[in-house]
Amino acid sequence: MIQQRASLFRHVFRNVYTHVLKTKRPNFNQINGLGNIGSQRIILPDGVEPIFSELSNGIRVITSESKRRIATLGVVIKMGSRFESNNSLGSSRVLFNMILSPSQGFHSCFVDKLALNGLMLAGGWSREYTTFVLEYLKSQGADGSDDFFDGIFKFYKKKFNEEEMETAKRKTQEELMFESSDSNTKLNELLHSVAWRGDSLGASQVLSIDSILKLNSSKLTGFRNAHFIPHNTIIVGIGIDHQQLVKQIMKSSKKFELPEKNTNIMGYNSYKTRSPRYVGGLVKDKIHGYGFTDSIVALETDLNWKGRELVSLSVLQAYLGGGSSFSVGGPGKGMYSKLFLDVLNQFDWVESCNCFIHQYSDKGLFGIHVTSYPGYSLEAIKVIGKQLGEMKYINARELERAKNLVLSTIYSTYENKSHYMEEVSKQILSHSEYIELDELINCVKSINIEDIKNVADHILHNGNKPTIIVVGADVDQIPDFNGASSIIYQQIRKEYP
């Protein structure tokens, strides 16, 4: 079963200029052979001790103990759509599908073998990372883990043939066409594409389906050699013996002759992550027969990854919150959030209203999404501007409620150790260090009203350069970008002089 894994609290890990959170730089023990599998232990707040090792080919291994009956193996690769160019658009998704598809000459792939052994495989992708996760009962052993590693490792050096590529491209195209039929997915892709003008974080596979058909083996190989490499890979084991896991990884590495770190045997290319250039803009898309209009206004969050201001941003998002006229699971959820009280309870033409964050390793977006009945699209963007202008005016009770909501999210996420270790891996891949849980929790608890005002100031500093998406039944009310952004900015300044 393949399912896309959602990151529940990644947006909590970042910051700005002044107060930074204390980070930990893991001491990876260097392993050059099976006789040298010592490791450095680092104690986490809950008493569990992750073990860090780095193999001579650059693959890093992290394990953590777990009392659960289920063991988890995860492979996290720094590879996603933000690293694709116009020539390589769709490469990360095509590679993902090739790994999970039957190889030429074989009737089944390692996914089928794992399923037959009762092991559960989950895969996921995002703009920055690709992940594969294997779970199995400890009592049944790790008999299928060799197939798991072999099925992934062979792609570090694999020569792609056109038949396999065409199969993976067709599958990718079908998936993207299905995803593009989902209104929320399409809105999200439009938002990113307009905010960063199709560059880096703005690159959209969903909005460029036909471009994927132009991908060939030469372009895919070039992308693979720059990103799908051992040094961009971290392997995580939960409830798995560290030494045994390292032996398995080294065995599979040797089988596929992965080169030593800092060699160029495979033609690996050095790649420096491009920082996306925020542009902003307006897109209006009229859809006949659609009973609602979706209006989104977002601003860039240019925040450092390890400090107080982005933790404050997470609290601010929880404070604004939102909901719909009838939330899934029944009414009542989010009913004390600002957007629920000041928008949903005040305007009968609003179907839903929510604050959102899309945060990545260097940049992000913060905004509000309103779904309204036809005839109110202009009013919707005015309401969004007003709420953005008012968001710094938070009282002590509202602040505590928002902080408790953020803490609840972190605690519930950490209950699943694999989610937490995945986040640690992604931080190490992007920044070579990570934020410990206690440090994060203490920071959330210490956020005060002044912190909220500071991060609101930072977001609204570029309030005259928003990203605006209006899709649905009545988009004709919305003027051009200059007119729409002026309306929003006037509303912001009215509430936020």
Short mmCIF file of C-alpha atoms in Angstrom, two decimals, residues 74 258 390 459:
data_model
loop_
_atom_site.label_atom_id
_atom_site.label_comp_id
_atom_site.label_asym_id
_atom_site.label_seq_id
_atom_site.Cartn_x
_atom_site.Cartn_y
_atom_site.Cartn_z
CA GLY A 74 12.75 4.73 6.54
CA LEU A 258 28.14 2.21 -4.60
CA GLU A 390 -5.79 42.51 12.77
CA ILE A 459 4.93 39.10 7.32
#
